[in-house]
């Protein structure tokens, strides 16, 4: 059976796509047969294109991202504007069909954990449907992140939350909050479930970012 890792976030723009792309490229470099999927997106498809490039898998863009909608809104709202709908069963079926060809599948959600994706489901329900999947929660390492992380963890089923890892995406410049967040979060979560991602300038330049040994160490910590 392939391994599934679902990448969600505390909010839109938390760093899910960059994290997923870096994981995909890092795993490929290690010889893992990996796919990176973003089943639903709205607005542009740049995120899906980045994942396709990063994984270097033999997948068409419509396999990486089968449901895409024009309006830059929550996927369920954007879909309704086009008189379309998506249900959880068909999303899971697509993911499992792709997974037959790979050893590990990265699945990126859209928006935060509870952002509505389709008819009566969010990334939380997708995680539950992909039973046994590992979960990574991307979060901006700034003031307020402790609250956002705790709320996200509370929304996960307890057994999933106990395995989930939090990835603090570092801002361009650190401040007192970003320096203290790890210590404060460790009062509520196991310390080894918190990984701080080093800051970098060009999010799309994966090869340049992965030259940093700190980045590769952070990625390895997430895969344990």
CSV table of C-alpha atoms in Angstrom, one decimal:
chain,number,residue,atom,x,y,z
A,1,UNK,CA,0.0,0.0,0.0
A,2,UNK,CA,1.3,3.5,-0.8
A,3,UNK,CA,1.9,6.0,2.0
A,4,UNK,CA,-0.2,9.1,2.0
A,5,UNK,CA,0.9,12.4,3.5
A,6,UNK,CA,-1.7,15.2,3.5
A,7,UNK,CA,-0.5,18.7,3.7
A,8,UNK,CA,-2.9,21.2,5.2
A,9,UNK,CA,-2.6,24.6,6.8
A,10,UNK,CA,-3.8,26.9,9.5
A,11,UNK,CA,-5.0,29.3,6.7
A,12,UNK,CA,-4.7,30.3,3.1
A,13,UNK,CA,-1.1,31.3,2.2
A,14,UNK,CA,0.5,29.4,5.1
A,15,UNK,CA,3.1,27.8,2.9
A,16,UNK,CA,1.4,24.5,1.9
A,17,UNK,CA,2.4,24.5,-1.7
A,18,UNK,CA,6.1,25.4,-1.1
A,19,UNK,CA,6.3,22.8,1.6
A,20,UNK,CA,4.7,20.1,-0.7
A,21,UNK,CA,6.9,21.0,-3.6
A,22,UNK,CA,10.1,20.8,-1.5
A,23,UNK,CA,9.0,17.5,-0.1
A,24,UNK,CA,8.3,16.1,-3.5
A,25,UNK,CA,11.7,17.2,-5.0
A,26,UNK,CA,13.5,16.0,-1.9
A,27,UNK,CA,11.9,12.6,-2.0
A,28,UNK,CA,12.6,12.3,-5.8
A,29,UNK,CA,16.3,13.1,-5.1
A,30,UNK,CA,16.3,10.3,-2.6
A,31,UNK,CA,14.9,7.9,-5.2
A,32,UNK,CA,11.4,7.6,-3.9
A,33,UNK,CA,8.6,7.1,-6.4
A,34,UNK,CA,6.4,10.0,-5.3
A,35,UNK,CA,3.5,11.9,-6.7
A,36,UNK,CA,2.3,15.4,-5.5
A,37,UNK,CA,-1.4,16.2,-6.0
A,38,UNK,CA,-3.5,19.2,-5.4
A,39,UNK,CA,-6.9,17.8,-6.2
A,40,UNK,CA,-8.9,21.0,-6.0
A,41,UNK,CA,-7.9,24.6,-6.6
A,42,UNK,CA,-9.5,27.9,-7.6
A,43,UNK,CA,-8.0,30.9,-9.4
A,44,UNK,CA,-4.8,30.1,-11.2
A,45,UNK,CA,-3.1,26.7,-11.4
A,46,UNK,CA,0.4,27.9,-10.6
A,47,UNK,CA,0.5,25.8,-7.4
A,48,UNK,CA,-0.5,22.6,-9.3
A,49,UNK,CA,2.2,23.3,-12.0
A,50,UNK,CA,4.8,23.8,-9.3
A,51,UNK,CA,3.9,20.4,-7.8
A,52,UNK,CA,4.0,18.7,-11.1
A,53,UNK,CA,7.5,20.1,-11.9
A,54,UNK,CA,8.7,19.3,-8.4
A,55,UNK,CA,7.7,15.6,-8.3
A,56,UNK,CA,9.0,15.0,-11.9
A,57,UNK,CA,6.3,12.3,-12.1
A,58,UNK,CA,4.8,11.1,-15.3
A,59,UNK,CA,1.5,12.8,-14.6
A,60,UNK,CA,-0.5,15.3,-16.7
A,61,UNK,CA,-1.6,18.6,-15.1
A,62,UNK,CA,-5.2,17.4,-15.0
A,63,UNK,CA,-4.1,14.3,-13.0
A,64,UNK,CA,-2.2,16.5,-10.5
A,65,UNK,CA,-5.1,18.9,-10.3
A,66,UNK,CA,-8.4,17.4,-11.8
A,67,UNK,CA,-10.8,20.0,-10.3
A,68,UNK,CA,-9.9,23.6,-11.0
A,69,UNK,CA,-12.2,26.6,-11.0
A,70,UNK,CA,-11.7,30.1,-12.4
A,71,UNK,CA,-12.8,32.4,-9.5
A,72,UNK,CA,-10.2,33.0,-6.8
A,73,UNK,CA,-12.6,31.9,-4.1
A,74,UNK,CA,-13.1,28.9,-1.8
A,75,UNK,CA,-13.3,26.0,-4.2
A,76,UNK,CA,-16.9,25.2,-3.3
A,77,UNK,CA,-18.0,28.8,-4.1
A,78,UNK,CA,-16.0,28.9,-7.3
A,79,UNK,CA,-17.5,25.6,-8.4
A,80,UNK,CA,-21.0,26.8,-7.7
A,81,UNK,CA,-20.4,29.8,-10.0
A,82,UNK,CA,-19.6,27.4,-12.8
A,83,UNK,CA,-22.6,25.2,-11.9
A,84,UNK,CA,-20.4,22.4,-10.9
A,85,UNK,CA,-20.0,20.3,-7.8
A,86,UNK,CA,-17.4,17.9,-6.3
A,87,UNK,CA,-18.0,15.2,-3.8
A,88,UNK,CA,-15.6,13.5,-1.5
A,89,UNK,CA,-16.0,10.0,-3.0
A,90,UNK,CA,-14.8,11.0,-6.4
A,91,UNK,CA,-11.8,13.0,-5.0
A,92,UNK,CA,-10.7,10.0,-2.9
A,93,UNK,CA,-11.2,7.6,-5.9
A,94,UNK,CA,-9.0,9.8,-8.0
A,95,UNK,CA,-6.2,9.9,-5.4
A,96,UNK,CA,-6.3,6.2,-4.9
A,97,UNK,CA,-6.3,5.5,-8.6
A,98,UNK,CA,-3.1,7.7,-9.0
A,99,UNK,CA,-1.6,6.0,-5.9
A,100,UNK,CA,-1.5,2.7,-7.7
A,101,UNK,CA,1.5,3.9,-9.6
A,102,UNK,CA,3.5,5.3,-6.7
A,103,UNK,CA,5.1,4.4,-3.4
A,104,UNK,CA,4.2,7.7,-1.7
A,105,UNK,CA,1.6,10.3,-2.5
A,106,UNK,CA,1.6,13.9,-1.2
A,107,UNK,CA,-1.9,15.5,-1.2
A,108,UNK,CA,-2.2,19.2,-0.7
A,109,UNK,CA,-5.4,20.7,0.5
A,110,UNK,CA,-6.8,24.1,-0.3
A,111,UNK,CA,-7.0,26.9,2.3
A,112,UNK,CA,-7.1,25.9,5.9
A,113,UNK,CA,-8.2,22.5,7.3
A,114,UNK,CA,-11.9,23.4,7.5
A,115,UNK,CA,-12.1,25.4,4.3
A,116,UNK,CA,-15.0,23.9,2.3
A,117,UNK,CA,-13.7,22.1,-0.7
A,118,UNK,CA,-16.9,20.5,-2.0
A,119,UNK,CA,-20.3,19.2,-1.0
A,120,UNK,CA,-20.1,18.6,2.8
A,121,UNK,CA,-16.3,18.0,3.0
A,122,UNK,CA,-13.1,19.8,3.7
A,123,UNK,CA,-9.5,18.6,4.1
A,124,UNK,CA,-10.5,17.2,7.5
A,125,UNK,CA,-12.9,14.7,5.8
A,126,UNK,CA,-10.4,14.0,3.1
A,127,UNK,CA,-7.8,13.0,5.8
A,128,UNK,CA,-10.4,10.7,7.4
A,129,UNK,CA,-11.2,9.1,4.1
A,130,UNK,CA,-7.5,8.4,3.4
A,131,UNK,CA,-7.3,6.3,6.5
A,132,UNK,CA,-3.8,6.0,8.1
A,133,UNK,CA,-2.4,9.0,6.2
A,134,UNK,CA,0.2,11.2,7.9
A,135,UNK,CA,-0.7,14.9,8.3
A,136,UNK,CA,1.5,18.0,8.1
A,137,UNK,CA,0.1,21.4,9.2
A,138,UNK,CA,1.8,24.4,7.6
A,139,UNK,CA,1.7,27.6,9.7
A,140,UNK,CA,3.2,31.0,9.4
A,141,UNK,CA,5.7,31.5,12.2
A,142,UNK,CA,4.3,34.8,13.5
A,143,UNK,CA,2.3,36.3,16.3
A,144,UNK,CA,-0.9,34.4,16.7
A,145,UNK,CA,0.3,31.1,15.3
A,146,UNK,CA,0.0,29.2,18.6
A,147,UNK,CA,-3.8,29.9,18.6
A,148,UNK,CA,-4.2,28.9,15.0
A,149,UNK,CA,-2.2,25.7,15.4
A,150,UNK,CA,-4.1,24.7,18.5
A,151,UNK,CA,-7.5,25.3,16.8
A,152,UNK,CA,-6.4,23.2,13.8
A,153,UNK,CA,-5.2,20.4,16.0
A,154,UNK,CA,-8.5,20.5,18.0
A,155,UNK,CA,-10.4,20.1,14.7
A,156,UNK,CA,-8.6,16.9,13.8
A,157,UNK,CA,-9.7,13.5,15.0
A,158,UNK,CA,-7.6,12.8,18.2
A,159,UNK,CA,-5.8,9.8,16.7
A,160,UNK,CA,-4.8,11.9,13.7
A,161,UNK,CA,-3.8,14.9,15.8
A,162,UNK,CA,-1.5,12.7,17.9
A,163,UNK,CA,0.5,11.9,14.8
A,164,UNK,CA,0.3,15.2,13.0
A,165,UNK,CA,3.4,17.5,12.7
A,166,UNK,CA,3.4,21.2,12.6
A,167,UNK,CA,5.7,23.0,10.2
A,168,UNK,CA,6.4,26.6,11.2
A,169,UNK,CA,7.3,28.5,8.0
A,170,UNK,CA,9.7,31.2,8.9
A,171,UNK,CA,9.0,34.8,7.8
A,172,UNK,CA,11.6,36.9,5.9
A,173,UNK,CA,12.6,38.5,9.1
A,174,UNK,CA,12.4,37.0,12.6
A,175,UNK,CA,10.9,38.8,15.6
A,176,UNK,CA,10.2,38.1,19.2
A,177,UNK,CA,7.1,36.1,18.4
A,178,UNK,CA,8.7,33.9,15.7
A,179,UNK,CA,11.6,33.2,18.1
A,180,UNK,CA,9.4,32.2,21.0
A,181,UNK,CA,6.7,30.2,19.2
A,182,UNK,CA,8.4,26.9,19.2
A,183,UNK,CA,9.0,26.9,23.0
A,184,UNK,CA,5.4,27.9,23.6
A,185,UNK,CA,3.9,25.3,21.2
A,186,UNK,CA,6.0,22.7,22.9
A,187,UNK,CA,3.9,23.2,26.0
A,188,UNK,CA,1.0,21.7,24.1
A,189,UNK,CA,2.5,19.4,21.5
A,190,UNK,CA,5.4,16.9,21.5
A,191,UNK,CA,8.6,18.8,20.7
A,192,UNK,CA,9.5,16.4,18.0
A,193,UNK,CA,6.2,17.1,16.2
A,194,UNK,CA,7.3,20.8,15.7
A,195,UNK,CA,9.6,21.6,12.8
A,196,UNK,CA,10.8,25.1,12.0
A,197,UNK,CA,11.4,25.6,8.3
A,198,UNK,CA,14.3,27.9,7.5
A,199,UNK,CA,13.5,31.2,5.7
A,200,UNK,CA,14.3,31.5,2.0
A,201,UNK,CA,13.8,34.2,-0.6
A,202,UNK,CA,12.7,32.6,-3.9
A,203,UNK,CA,9.9,30.1,-3.2
A,204,UNK,CA,9.8,28.7,-6.7
A,205,UNK,CA,13.5,28.0,-7.0
A,206,UNK,CA,13.4,24.5,-5.5
A,207,UNK,CA,16.9,23.4,-6.4
A,208,UNK,CA,18.4,26.5,-4.9
A,209,UNK,CA,16.4,26.1,-1.7
A,210,UNK,CA,17.4,22.5,-1.4
A,211,UNK,CA,21.1,23.3,-1.4
A,212,UNK,CA,20.6,24.5,2.1
A,213,UNK,CA,21.4,21.6,4.4
A,214,UNK,CA,19.1,23.0,7.0
A,215,UNK,CA,16.2,22.7,4.6
A,216,UNK,CA,16.9,19.0,3.9
A,217,UNK,CA,17.3,18.3,7.6
A,218,UNK,CA,13.9,19.8,8.2
A,219,UNK,CA,12.4,17.7,5.4
A,220,UNK,CA,13.9,14.6,6.8
A,221,UNK,CA,12.5,15.4,10.2
A,222,UNK,CA,9.0,15.6,8.7
A,223,UNK,CA,9.3,12.2,7.0
A,224,UNK,CA,10.3,10.2,10.1
